[in-house]
PDB file of C-alpha atoms and ligand atoms in Angstrom:
ATOM      1  CA  UNK W 137      98.645 142.409 113.585  1.00 86.00           C
ATOM      2  CA  UNK W 138     100.463 139.036 113.108  1.00 90.00           C
ATOM      3  CA  UNK W 139      98.082 136.098 112.727  1.00 96.00           C
ATOM      4  CA  UNK W 140      99.005 132.499 113.630  1.00 97.00           C
ATOM      5  CA  UNK W 141      97.678 129.015 112.818  1.00 97.00           C
ATOM      6  CA  UNK W 142      97.787 126.980 116.041  1.00 97.00           C
ATOM      7  CA  UNK W 143      97.646 123.213 115.631  1.00 96.00           C
ATOM      8  CA  UNK W 144      95.147 121.530 117.977  1.00 87.00           C
ATOM      9  CA  UNK W 145      96.203 117.858 117.620  1.00 92.00           C
ATOM     10  CA  UNK W 146      97.332 117.481 121.253  1.00 95.00           C
ATOM     11  CA  UNK W 147      95.871 118.909 124.469  1.00 95.00           C
ATOM     12  CA  UNK W 148      99.358 119.424 125.951  1.00 96.00           C
ATOM     13  CA  UNK W 149     101.421 120.452 122.895  1.00 96.00           C
ATOM     14  CA  UNK W 150     100.718 122.899 120.079  1.00 96.00           C
ATOM     15  CA  UNK W 151     102.776 124.243 117.222  1.00 96.00           C
ATOM     16  CA  UNK W 152     102.139 127.620 115.610  1.00 97.00           C
ATOM     17  CA  UNK W 153     102.760 128.638 112.004  1.00 98.00           C
ATOM     18  CA  UNK W 154     102.546 132.302 111.079  1.00 98.00           C
ATOM     19  CA  UNK W 155      99.554 132.930 108.808  1.00 97.00           C
ATOM     20  CA  UNK W 156     101.056 135.159 106.103  1.00 98.00           C
ATOM     21  CA  UNK W 157      98.133 134.740 103.677  1.00 97.00           C
ATOM     22  CA  UNK W 158      95.015 132.542 103.735  1.00 97.00           C
ATOM     23  CA  UNK W 159      94.469 131.146 100.241  1.00 98.00           C
ATOM     24  CA  UNK W 160      91.351 129.080 100.879  1.00 97.00           C
ATOM     25  CA  UNK W 161      89.093 128.086 103.728  1.00 97.00           C
ATOM     26  CA  UNK W 162      86.022 125.800 103.669  1.00 96.00           C
ATOM     27  CA  UNK W 163      84.023 123.662 106.041  1.00 97.00           C
ATOM     28  CA  UNK W 164      83.657 120.788 103.600  1.00 96.00           C
ATOM     29  CA  UNK W 165      81.149 117.936 103.942  1.00 95.00           C
ATOM     30  CA  UNK W 166      83.835 116.092 105.958  1.00 96.00           C
ATOM     31  CA  UNK W 167      86.369 118.473 107.549  1.00 96.00           C
ATOM     32  CA  UNK W 168      87.546 122.039 108.126  1.00 96.00           C
ATOM     33  CA  UNK W 169      90.004 122.810 105.294  1.00 97.00           C
ATOM     34  CA  UNK W 170      92.476 125.715 105.339  1.00 98.00           C
ATOM     35  CA  UNK W 171      95.268 126.416 102.867  1.00 98.00           C
ATOM     36  CA  UNK W 172      97.597 129.263 103.795  1.00 98.00           C
ATOM     37  CA  UNK W 173     101.051 130.649 103.113  1.00 98.00           C
ATOM     38  CA  UNK W 174     103.953 130.717 105.603  1.00 98.00           C
ATOM     39  CA  UNK W 175     107.312 132.358 104.928  1.00 98.00           C
ATOM     40  CA  UNK W 176     109.367 129.291 105.885  1.00 98.00           C
ATOM     41  CA  UNK W 177     107.153 126.330 104.882  1.00 98.00           C
ATOM     42  CA  UNK W 178     105.495 127.787 101.818  1.00 98.00           C
ATOM     43  CA  UNK W 179     101.903 126.722 101.222  1.00 98.00           C
ATOM     44  CA  UNK W 180     100.347 124.661 104.028  1.00 98.00           C
ATOM     45  CA  UNK W 181      97.291 122.393 103.967  1.00 98.00           C
ATOM     46  CA  UNK W 182      95.484 121.805 107.277  1.00 98.00           C
ATOM     47  CA  UNK W 183      92.404 119.687 108.029  1.00 96.00           C
ATOM     48  CA  UNK W 184      90.430 119.927 111.269  1.00 95.00           C
ATOM     49  CA  UNK W 185      93.175 122.010 112.879  1.00 95.00           C
ATOM     50  CA  UNK W 186      96.016 119.598 111.982  1.00 96.00           C
ATOM     51  CA  UNK W 187      98.885 120.229 109.550  1.00 97.00           C
ATOM     52  CA  UNK W 188      98.539 117.735 106.677  1.00 97.00           C
ATOM     53  CA  UNK W 189     101.369 118.792 104.410  1.00 98.00           C
ATOM     54  CA  UNK W 190     103.559 121.789 103.575  1.00 98.00           C
ATOM     55  CA  UNK W 191     105.487 122.650 100.425  1.00 98.00           C
ATOM     56  CA  UNK W 192     108.575 122.987 102.597  1.00 98.00           C
ATOM     57  CA  UNK W 193     108.849 119.465 104.041  1.00 98.00           C
ATOM     58  CA  UNK W 194     106.348 117.262 102.136  1.00 98.00           C
ATOM     59  CA  UNK W 195     109.169 115.607 100.166  1.00 98.00           C
ATOM     60  CA  UNK W 196     110.312 113.564 103.192  1.00 98.00           C
ATOM     61  CA  UNK W 197     106.897 112.036 103.815  1.00 98.00           C
ATOM     62  CA  UNK W 198     105.847 111.468 100.196  1.00 98.00           C
ATOM     63  CA  UNK W 199     109.214 110.035  99.093  1.00 98.00           C
ATOM     64  CA  UNK W 200     109.443 107.578 102.008  1.00 98.00           C
ATOM     65  CA  UNK W 201     105.838 106.323 101.825  1.00 98.00           C
ATOM     66  CA  UNK W 202     106.189 105.576  98.099  1.00 98.00           C
ATOM     67  CA  UNK W 203     109.794 104.675  97.234  1.00 98.00           C
ATOM     68  CA  UNK W 204     110.262 102.322 100.211  1.00 98.00           C
ATOM     69  CA  UNK W 205     107.376  99.942  99.306  1.00 98.00           C
ATOM     70  CA  UNK W 206     107.733 100.352  95.519  1.00 98.00           C
ATOM     71  CA  UNK W 207     111.500  99.776  95.491  1.00 98.00           C
ATOM     72  CA  UNK W 208     111.194  96.846  97.918  1.00 98.00           C
ATOM     73  CA  UNK W 209     108.431  95.312  95.766  1.00 98.00           C
ATOM     74  CA  UNK W 210     110.405  95.715  92.545  1.00 97.00           C
ATOM     75  CA  UNK W 211     107.575  95.315  90.046  1.00 97.00           C
ATOM     76  CA  UNK W 212     104.444  97.068  91.334  1.00 98.00           C
ATOM     77  CA  UNK W 213     102.168  97.601  88.346  1.00 98.00           C
ATOM     78  CA  UNK W 214      98.922  98.462  90.188  1.00 98.00           C
ATOM     79  CA  UNK W 215      99.007 100.835  93.177  1.00 99.00           C
ATOM     80  CA  UNK W 216      96.226 102.073  95.480  1.00 99.00           C
ATOM     81  CA  UNK W 217      96.398 105.255  97.576  1.00 99.00           C
ATOM     82  CA  UNK W 218      93.793 105.669 100.319  1.00 98.00           C
ATOM     83  CA  UNK W 219      93.481 109.387 101.128  1.00 98.00           C
ATOM     84  CA  UNK W 220      96.291 111.403  99.587  1.00 98.00           C
ATOM     85  CA  UNK W 221      94.029 114.247  98.456  1.00 98.00           C
ATOM     86  CA  UNK W 222      96.861 116.781  98.124  1.00 98.00           C
ATOM     87  CA  UNK W 223      98.400 114.723  95.322  1.00 98.00           C
ATOM     88  CA  UNK W 224     101.974 114.490  96.669  1.00 98.00           C
ATOM     89  CA  UNK W 225     101.770 110.708  97.056  1.00 98.00           C
ATOM     90  CA  UNK W 226     100.400 110.266  93.523  1.00 98.00           C
ATOM     91  CA  UNK W 227     103.230 112.431  92.159  1.00 98.00           C
ATOM     92  CA  UNK W 228     105.898 110.214  93.666  1.00 98.00           C
ATOM     93  CA  UNK W 229     104.173 106.895  92.778  1.00 98.00           C
ATOM     94  CA  UNK W 230     103.865 107.912  89.129  1.00 98.00           C
ATOM     95  CA  UNK W 231     107.629 108.547  88.899  1.00 98.00           C
ATOM     96  CA  UNK W 232     108.016 104.734  88.861  1.00 98.00           C
ATOM     97  CA  UNK W 233     108.011 103.578  85.220  1.00 98.00           C
ATOM     98  CA  UNK W 234     106.814 100.085  86.195  1.00 98.00           C
ATOM     99  CA  UNK W 235     103.545 101.499  87.607  1.00 98.00           C
ATOM    100  CA  UNK W 236     100.798 100.998  85.010  1.00 98.00           C
ATOM    101  CA  UNK W 237      97.726 101.985  87.072  1.00 98.00           C
ATOM    102  CA  UNK W 238      97.196 104.176  90.131  1.00 99.00           C
ATOM    103  CA  UNK W 239      93.846 104.465  91.939  1.00 99.00           C
ATOM    104  CA  UNK W 240      93.490 107.189  94.587  1.00 98.00           C
ATOM    105  CA  UNK W 241      90.465 106.842  96.874  1.00 98.00           C
ATOM    106  CA  UNK W 242      89.866 110.162  98.636  1.00 98.00           C
ATOM    107  CA  UNK W 243      86.765 110.946 100.721  1.00 98.00           C
ATOM    108  CA  UNK W 244      86.830 114.726 100.295  1.00 97.00           C
ATOM    109  CA  UNK W 245      86.590 116.168  96.778  1.00 98.00           C
ATOM    110  CA  UNK W 246      87.381 119.668  98.065  1.00 97.00           C
ATOM    111  CA  UNK W 247      90.821 118.551  99.252  1.00 98.00           C
ATOM    112  CA  UNK W 248      91.668 117.317  95.743  1.00 98.00           C
ATOM    113  CA  UNK W 249      90.218 120.327  93.933  1.00 98.00           C
ATOM    114  CA  UNK W 250      91.617 122.970  96.278  1.00 98.00           C
ATOM    115  CA  UNK W 251      95.040 121.307  96.469  1.00 98.00           C
ATOM    116  CA  UNK W 252      95.153 121.244  92.656  1.00 98.00           C
ATOM    117  CA  UNK W 253      94.294 124.946  92.591  1.00 98.00           C
ATOM    118  CA  UNK W 254      96.261 126.311  95.562  1.00 98.00           C
ATOM    119  CA  UNK W 255      99.005 123.669  96.060  1.00 97.00           C
ATOM    120  CA  UNK W 256      99.839 122.676  92.451  1.00 97.00           C
ATOM    121  CA  UNK W 257     103.458 121.841  93.337  1.00 97.00           C
ATOM    122  CA  UNK W 258     102.187 118.849  95.358  1.00 98.00           C
ATOM    123  CA  UNK W 259     100.392 116.932  92.584  1.00 98.00           C
ATOM    124  CA  UNK W 260     102.671 118.486  89.884  1.00 98.00           C
ATOM    125  CA  UNK W 261     100.553 117.098  87.034  1.00 98.00           C
ATOM    126  CA  UNK W 262      99.849 113.674  88.600  1.00 98.00           C
ATOM    127  CA  UNK W 263      96.081 114.192  88.389  1.00 98.00           C
ATOM    128  CA  UNK W 264      96.386 114.468  84.587  1.00 98.00           C
ATOM    129  CA  UNK W 265      98.541 111.353  84.161  1.00 98.00           C
ATOM    130  CA  UNK W 266      96.812 108.723  81.996  1.00 98.00           C
ATOM    131  CA  UNK W 267      97.567 106.078  84.661  1.00 98.00           C
ATOM    132  CA  UNK W 268      95.784 108.075  87.390  1.00 98.00           C
ATOM    133  CA  UNK W 269      92.253 107.139  88.472  1.00 98.00           C
ATOM    134  CA  UNK W 270      90.414 109.153  91.178  1.00 98.00           C
ATOM    135  CA  UNK W 271      87.590 107.670  93.225  1.00 98.00           C
ATOM    136  CA  UNK W 272      85.759 109.946  95.673  1.00 98.00           C
ATOM    137  CA  UNK W 273      84.476 107.751  98.500  1.00 98.00           C
ATOM    138  CA  UNK W 274      85.371 106.386 101.940  1.00 98.00           C
ATOM    139  CA  UNK W 275      88.535 104.311 101.658  1.00 98.00           C
ATOM    140  CA  UNK W 276      87.270 101.705 104.122  1.00 98.00           C
ATOM    141  CA  UNK W 277      84.127 101.109 102.043  1.00 98.00           C
ATOM    142  CA  UNK W 278      86.232 100.924  98.877  1.00 98.00           C
ATOM    143  CA  UNK W 279      88.583  98.166 100.061  1.00 98.00           C
ATOM    144  CA  UNK W 280      85.629  96.247 101.506  1.00 98.00           C
ATOM    145  CA  UNK W 281      83.843  96.169  98.135  1.00 98.00           C
ATOM    146  CA  UNK W 282      86.292  96.509  95.214  1.00 98.00           C
ATOM    147  CA  UNK W 283      87.093  93.595  92.895  1.00 98.00           C
ATOM    148  CA  UNK W 284      90.330  95.351  91.935  1.00 98.00           C
ATOM    149  CA  UNK W 285      93.699  93.987  93.097  1.00 98.00           C
ATOM    150  CA  UNK W 286      96.842  95.967  93.893  1.00 98.00           C
ATOM    151  CA  UNK W 287     100.549  95.235  94.371  1.00 99.00           C
ATOM    152  CA  UNK W 288     101.079  98.134  96.826  1.00 99.00           C
ATOM    153  CA  UNK W 289      98.517  99.950  98.998  1.00 99.00           C
ATOM    154  CA  UNK W 290      99.532 103.289 100.532  1.00 99.00           C
ATOM    155  CA  UNK W 291      97.336 104.586 103.347  1.00 98.00           C
ATOM    156  CA  UNK W 292      97.964 108.332 103.253  1.00 98.00           C
ATOM    157  CA  UNK W 293      95.265 109.263 105.746  1.00 97.00           C
ATOM    158  CA  UNK W 294      94.635 111.925 108.320  1.00 95.00           C
ATOM    159  CA  UNK W 295      95.066 110.958 111.985  1.00 94.00           C
ATOM    160  CA  UNK W 296      92.567 108.522 113.552  1.00 94.00           C
ATOM    161  CA  UNK W 297      90.051 111.307 114.194  1.00 88.00           C
ATOM    162  CA  UNK W 298      86.945 112.114 112.163  1.00 91.00           C
ATOM    163  CA  UNK W 299      86.811 110.458 108.714  1.00 94.00           C
ATOM    164  CA  UNK W 300      90.297 108.995 109.158  1.00 95.00           C
ATOM    165  CA  UNK W 301      89.408 106.861 112.172  1.00 96.00           C
ATOM    166  CA  UNK W 302      88.135 103.893 110.118  1.00 97.00           C
ATOM    167  CA  UNK W 303      91.506 103.694 108.355  1.00 98.00           C
ATOM    168  CA  UNK W 304      93.222 102.484 111.538  1.00 98.00           C
ATOM    169  CA  UNK W 305      91.010  99.428 112.253  1.00 98.00           C
ATOM    170  CA  UNK W 306      91.745  95.698 112.013  1.00 98.00           C
ATOM    171  CA  UNK W 307      88.758  95.332 109.660  1.00 98.00           C
ATOM    172  CA  UNK W 308      90.182  97.942 107.275  1.00 98.00           C
ATOM    173  CA  UNK W 309      93.584  96.221 107.290  1.00 98.00           C
ATOM    174  CA  UNK W 310      91.939  92.824 106.630  1.00 98.00           C
ATOM    175  CA  UNK W 311      90.135  94.338 103.644  1.00 98.00           C
ATOM    176  CA  UNK W 312      93.416  95.828 102.398  1.00 98.00           C
ATOM    177  CA  UNK W 313      94.877  92.317 102.599  1.00 98.00           C
ATOM    178  CA  UNK W 314      91.932  91.039 100.538  1.00 98.00           C
ATOM    179  CA  UNK W 315      92.788  93.572  97.796  1.00 98.00           C
ATOM    180  CA  UNK W 316      96.504  92.739  97.641  1.00 98.00           C
ATOM    181  CA  UNK W 317      98.164  90.507  95.030  1.00 98.00           C
ATOM    182  CA  UNK W 318     100.543  87.724  96.114  1.00 97.00           C
ATOM    183  CA  UNK W 319     103.516  89.291  97.947  1.00 97.00           C
ATOM    184  CA  UNK W 320     101.841  92.716  97.992  1.00 98.00           C
ATOM    185  CA  UNK W 321     102.740  95.419 100.539  1.00 98.00           C
ATOM    186  CA  UNK W 322     100.603  97.796 102.620  1.00 98.00           C
ATOM    187  CA  UNK W 323     102.204 100.908 104.134  1.00 99.00           C
ATOM    188  CA  UNK W 324     100.488 103.416 106.404  1.00 98.00           C
ATOM    189  CA  UNK W 325     100.829 106.888 107.855  1.00 98.00           C
ATOM    190  CA  UNK W 326     101.206 105.808 111.485  1.00 98.00           C
ATOM    191  CA  UNK W 327     101.726 108.947 113.568  1.00 97.00           C
ATOM    192  CA  UNK W 328     104.636 110.346 115.567  1.00 98.00           C
ATOM    193  CA  UNK W 329     105.496 107.661 118.170  1.00 98.00           C
ATOM    194  CA  UNK W 330     106.870 110.085 120.767  1.00 98.00           C
ATOM    195  CA  UNK W 331     103.475 111.826 121.051  1.00 97.00           C
ATOM    196  CA  UNK W 332     101.129 109.215 119.465  1.00 96.00           C
ATOM    197  CA  UNK W 333     102.683 105.938 120.662  1.00 95.00           C
ATOM    198  CA  UNK W 334      99.370 104.103 120.941  1.00 97.00           C
ATOM    199  CA  UNK W 335      98.936 104.425 117.164  1.00 97.00           C
ATOM    200  CA  UNK W 336     102.037 102.249 116.658  1.00 98.00           C
ATOM    201  CA  UNK W 337     100.992  99.720 119.310  1.00 98.00           C
ATOM    202  CA  UNK W 338      97.455  99.526 117.906  1.00 98.00           C
ATOM    203  CA  UNK W 339      98.633  99.100 114.305  1.00 98.00           C
ATOM    204  CA  UNK W 340     101.172  96.457 115.427  1.00 98.00           C
ATOM    205  CA  UNK W 341      98.319  94.342 116.775  1.00 98.00           C
ATOM    206  CA  UNK W 342      95.674  95.172 114.159  1.00 98.00           C
ATOM    207  CA  UNK W 343      97.951  94.658 111.137  1.00 98.00           C
ATOM    208  CA  UNK W 344      99.310  91.540 112.849  1.00 98.00           C
ATOM    209  CA  UNK W 345      95.882  89.915 112.598  1.00 98.00           C
ATOM    210  CA  UNK W 346      96.166  89.916 108.792  1.00 98.00           C
ATOM    211  CA  UNK W 347      99.848  89.913 107.838  1.00 98.00           C
ATOM    212  CA  UNK W 348     102.862  87.665 108.474  1.00 98.00           C
ATOM    213  CA  UNK W 349     105.385  90.519 108.549  1.00 98.00           C
ATOM    214  CA  UNK W 350     104.462  93.759 110.348  1.00 98.00           C
ATOM    215  CA  UNK W 351     107.047  96.398 111.144  1.00 98.00           C
ATOM    216  CA  UNK W 352     107.612 100.131 110.997  1.00 98.00           C
ATOM    217  CA  UNK W 353     110.038 102.475 109.326  1.00 98.00           C
ATOM    218  CA  UNK W 354     110.735 106.069 110.310  1.00 98.00           C
ATOM    219  CA  UNK W 355     111.683 109.492 108.982  1.00 98.00           C
ATOM    220  CA  UNK W 356     111.686 112.997 110.516  1.00 98.00           C
ATOM    221  CA  UNK W 357     109.024 115.325 109.058  1.00 98.00           C
ATOM    222  CA  UNK W 358     109.532 118.764 110.683  1.00 97.00           C
ATOM    223  CA  UNK W 359     105.870 119.843 110.742  1.00 97.00           C
ATOM    224  CA  UNK W 360     104.720 116.492 112.198  1.00 97.00           C
ATOM    225  CA  UNK W 361     105.985 117.651 115.563  1.00 95.00           C
ATOM    226  CA  UNK W 362     107.459 115.297 118.167  1.00 96.00           C
ATOM    227  CA  UNK W 363     110.336 113.594 116.380  1.00 96.00           C
ATOM    228  CA  UNK W 364     110.280 110.587 114.031  1.00 95.00           C
ATOM    229  CA  UNK W 365     107.166 109.925 111.935  1.00 98.00           C
ATOM    230  CA  UNK W 366     106.358 106.195 111.869  1.00 98.00           C
ATOM    231  CA  UNK W 367     105.170 104.359 108.759  1.00 98.00           C
ATOM    232  CA  UNK W 368     103.455 100.985 109.089  1.00 98.00           C
ATOM    233  CA  UNK W 369     104.746  98.100 106.948  1.00 98.00           C
ATOM    234  CA  UNK W 370     102.715  94.931 106.335  1.00 98.00           C
ATOM    235  CA  UNK W 371     103.154  92.031 103.909  1.00 98.00           C
ATOM    236  CA  UNK W 372     103.156  88.242 103.864  1.00 98.00           C
ATOM    237  CA  UNK W 373     106.495  88.171 102.039  1.00 98.00           C
ATOM    238  CA  UNK W 374     109.029  88.497 104.861  1.00 96.00           C
ATOM    239  CA  UNK W 375     111.960  88.788 102.446  1.00 97.00           C
ATOM    240  CA  UNK W 376     110.775  92.153 101.084  1.00 98.00           C
ATOM    241  CA  UNK W 377     111.652  94.096 104.233  1.00 98.00           C
ATOM    242  CA  UNK W 378     115.256  92.906 104.099  1.00 97.00           C
ATOM    243  CA  UNK W 379     115.825  93.371 100.363  1.00 97.00           C
ATOM    244  CA  UNK W 380     119.583  93.572  99.818  1.00 98.00           C
ATOM    245  CA  UNK W 381     120.991  97.116  99.522  1.00 98.00           C
ATOM    246  CA  UNK W 382     122.601  96.291  96.168  1.00 98.00           C
ATOM    247  CA  UNK W 383     119.168  95.215  94.834  1.00 98.00           C
ATOM    248  CA  UNK W 384     117.530  98.389  96.127  1.00 98.00           C
ATOM    249  CA  UNK W 385     120.302 100.450  94.538  1.00 98.00           C
ATOM    250  CA  UNK W 386     120.008  98.669  91.196  1.00 98.00           C
ATOM    251  CA  UNK W 387     116.220  99.044  91.102  1.00 98.00           C
ATOM    252  CA  UNK W 388     116.251 102.701  92.164  1.00 98.00           C
ATOM    253  CA  UNK W 389     119.025 103.524  89.710  1.00 97.00           C
ATOM    254  CA  UNK W 390     116.979 101.883  86.930  1.00 97.00           C
ATOM    255  CA  UNK W 391     113.888 103.911  87.881  1.00 97.00           C
ATOM    256  CA  UNK W 392     115.926 107.107  87.425  1.00 97.00           C
ATOM    257  CA  UNK W 393     114.028 109.071  90.089  1.00 97.00           C
ATOM    258  CA  UNK W 394     115.424 112.295  91.570  1.00 97.00           C
ATOM    259  CA  UNK W 395     114.732 112.681  95.283  1.00 98.00           C
ATOM    260  CA  UNK W 396     115.600 115.059  98.139  1.00 98.00           C
ATOM    261  CA  UNK W 397     115.287 112.596 101.029  1.00 98.00           C
ATOM    262  CA  UNK W 398     114.972 108.945  99.904  1.00 98.00           C
ATOM    263  CA  UNK W 399     118.071 106.920  99.048  1.00 98.00           C
ATOM    264  CA  UNK W 400     118.360 103.119  99.106  1.00 98.00           C
ATOM    265  CA  UNK W 401     120.667 103.380 102.153  1.00 98.00           C
ATOM    266  CA  UNK W 402     118.117 105.601 103.968  1.00 98.00           C
ATOM    267  CA  UNK W 403     115.434 103.055 102.976  1.00 98.00           C
ATOM    268  CA  UNK W 404     117.354 100.213 104.579  1.00 98.00           C
ATOM    269  CA  UNK W 405     118.287 102.241 107.690  1.00 98.00           C
ATOM    270  CA  UNK W 406     114.725 103.500 108.225  1.00 98.00           C
ATOM    271  CA  UNK W 407     113.629 100.048 109.430  1.00 98.00           C
ATOM    272  CA  UNK W 408     116.118 100.185 112.340  1.00 98.00           C
ATOM    273  CA  UNK W 409     113.878 101.329 115.206  1.00 98.00           C
ATOM    274  CA  UNK W 410     115.078 103.089 118.376  1.00 98.00           C
ATOM    275  CA  UNK W 411     114.427 101.318 121.672  1.00 98.00           C
ATOM    276  CA  UNK W 412     111.474 103.535 122.700  1.00 98.00           C
ATOM    277  CA  UNK W 413     109.632 102.535 119.510  1.00 98.00           C
ATOM    278  CA  UNK W 414     110.589  98.844 119.859  1.00 98.00           C
ATOM    279  CA  UNK W 415     109.088  99.034 123.347  1.00 98.00           C
ATOM    280  CA  UNK W 416     105.754 100.039 121.777  1.00 98.00           C
ATOM    281  CA  UNK W 417     105.635  96.737 119.836  1.00 97.00           C
ATOM    282  CA  UNK W 418     104.135  94.559 122.504  1.00 89.00           C
TER     283      UNK W 418
HETATM  284  N1  LIG O 632     100.326 113.617 105.292  1.00 91.17           N
HETATM  285  C1  LIG O 632      99.095 113.697 106.070  1.00 91.17           C
HETATM  286  C2  LIG O 632      99.294 113.068 107.420  1.00 91.17           C
HETATM  287  O1  LIG O 632     100.328 112.441 107.626  1.00 91.17           O
HETATM  288  O2  LIG O 632      98.384 113.225 108.263  1.00 91.17           O
HETATM  289  C3  LIG O 632      97.947 113.118 105.290  1.00 91.17           C
HETATM  290  C4  LIG O 632      97.632 113.983 104.133  1.00 91.17           C
HETATM  291  S1  LIG O 632      96.280 113.613 103.128  1.00 91.17           S
HETATM  292  C5  LIG O 632      95.721 115.238 102.856  1.00 91.17           C
HETATM  293  C6  LIG O 632      95.047 112.914 104.200  1.00 91.17           C
HETATM  294  C7  LIG O 632      93.767 112.661 103.405  1.00 91.17           C
HETATM  295  O3  LIG O 632      93.002 111.586 103.951  1.00 91.17           O
HETATM  296  C8  LIG O 632      92.801 113.863 103.377  1.00 91.17           C
HETATM  297  O4  LIG O 632      92.708 114.349 102.062  1.00 91.17           O
HETATM  298  C9  LIG O 632      91.461 113.298 103.881  1.00 91.17           C
HETATM  299  O5  LIG O 632      90.340 113.858 103.221  1.00 91.17           O
HETATM  300  C10 LIG O 632      91.649 111.826 103.556  1.00 91.17           C
HETATM  301  N2  LIG O 632      90.774 110.913 104.297  1.00 91.17           N
HETATM  302  C11 LIG O 632      90.461 110.953 105.616  1.00 91.17           C
HETATM  303  N3  LIG O 632      89.612 109.937 105.918  1.00 91.17           N
HETATM  304  C12 LIG O 632      89.397 109.242 104.762  1.00 91.17           C
HETATM  305  C13 LIG O 632      88.637 108.093 104.420  1.00 91.17           C
HETATM  306  N4  LIG O 632      87.916 107.446 105.355  1.00 91.17           N
HETATM  307  N5  LIG O 632      88.673 107.652 103.142  1.00 91.17           N
HETATM  308  C14 LIG O 632      89.409 108.296 102.195  1.00 91.17           C
HETATM  309  N6  LIG O 632      90.144 109.409 102.439  1.00 91.17           N
HETATM  310  C15 LIG O 632      90.144 109.863 103.728  1.00 91.17           C
END
């Protein structure tokens, strides 16, 4: 009998992925974790009934949420990831030769351990990189207390439900600002505007309390159903968002990173927002 994973993120929309083989399932201290195999998307990580990442389409999300801020910054030596337990974000950050130190603050140890065991293609050795530093705690508490400073902060969180909710507050964003170096950049997983529009409007206002330049960039991630995925962008250096294409190309060329989605031209174009998303920024 064919089994299906049915996503429960929305009361009026659900996607199903055929459950070909369950690799791991645990009610962790924080969330309900399932890793399973699907013929089309490969291995899939879900938390609390929501698709987090799949081997099939993770490259779009992880490449955009790392190479856009890191290439725009141009010399990010110290990077912070909040969340990111599957390791895909760390893998892409550590491809940048200028990065000297990466801290990943993840609340759920099981996500890290089980992703390393059952989804090794995501972290692809990042967890063993000498520059990598894992902290298991709540990301909101970490940015409120740390004395460390970072050039880029990547909020790779779940949706604003359960443990992820605190990572969408004005207080959290103010604490991220506190941890940023001069001209630093914060980017966030900010939901699918067509079905989670309030997340963009809320982040627009909440980030706006702490940063001079707040915007969004987009990319389509097939298993984040509903169209474009939005990524929050926040910095006090307004020039970074409009870095010249030739500069982006030169920097990315120098980094020598192979990608399947990100290009400097896609980077620049991703900040052009369709009218229905612009209408959420008010
Ligand atoms: N790509 C996914 C998305 O767009 O929803 C996110 C993937 S990543 C697995 C999300 C991670 O955020 C999970 O590992 C979860 O444990 C972590 N997380 C949730 N709330 C957190 C918190 N308050 N502090 C640190 N990590 C948190």
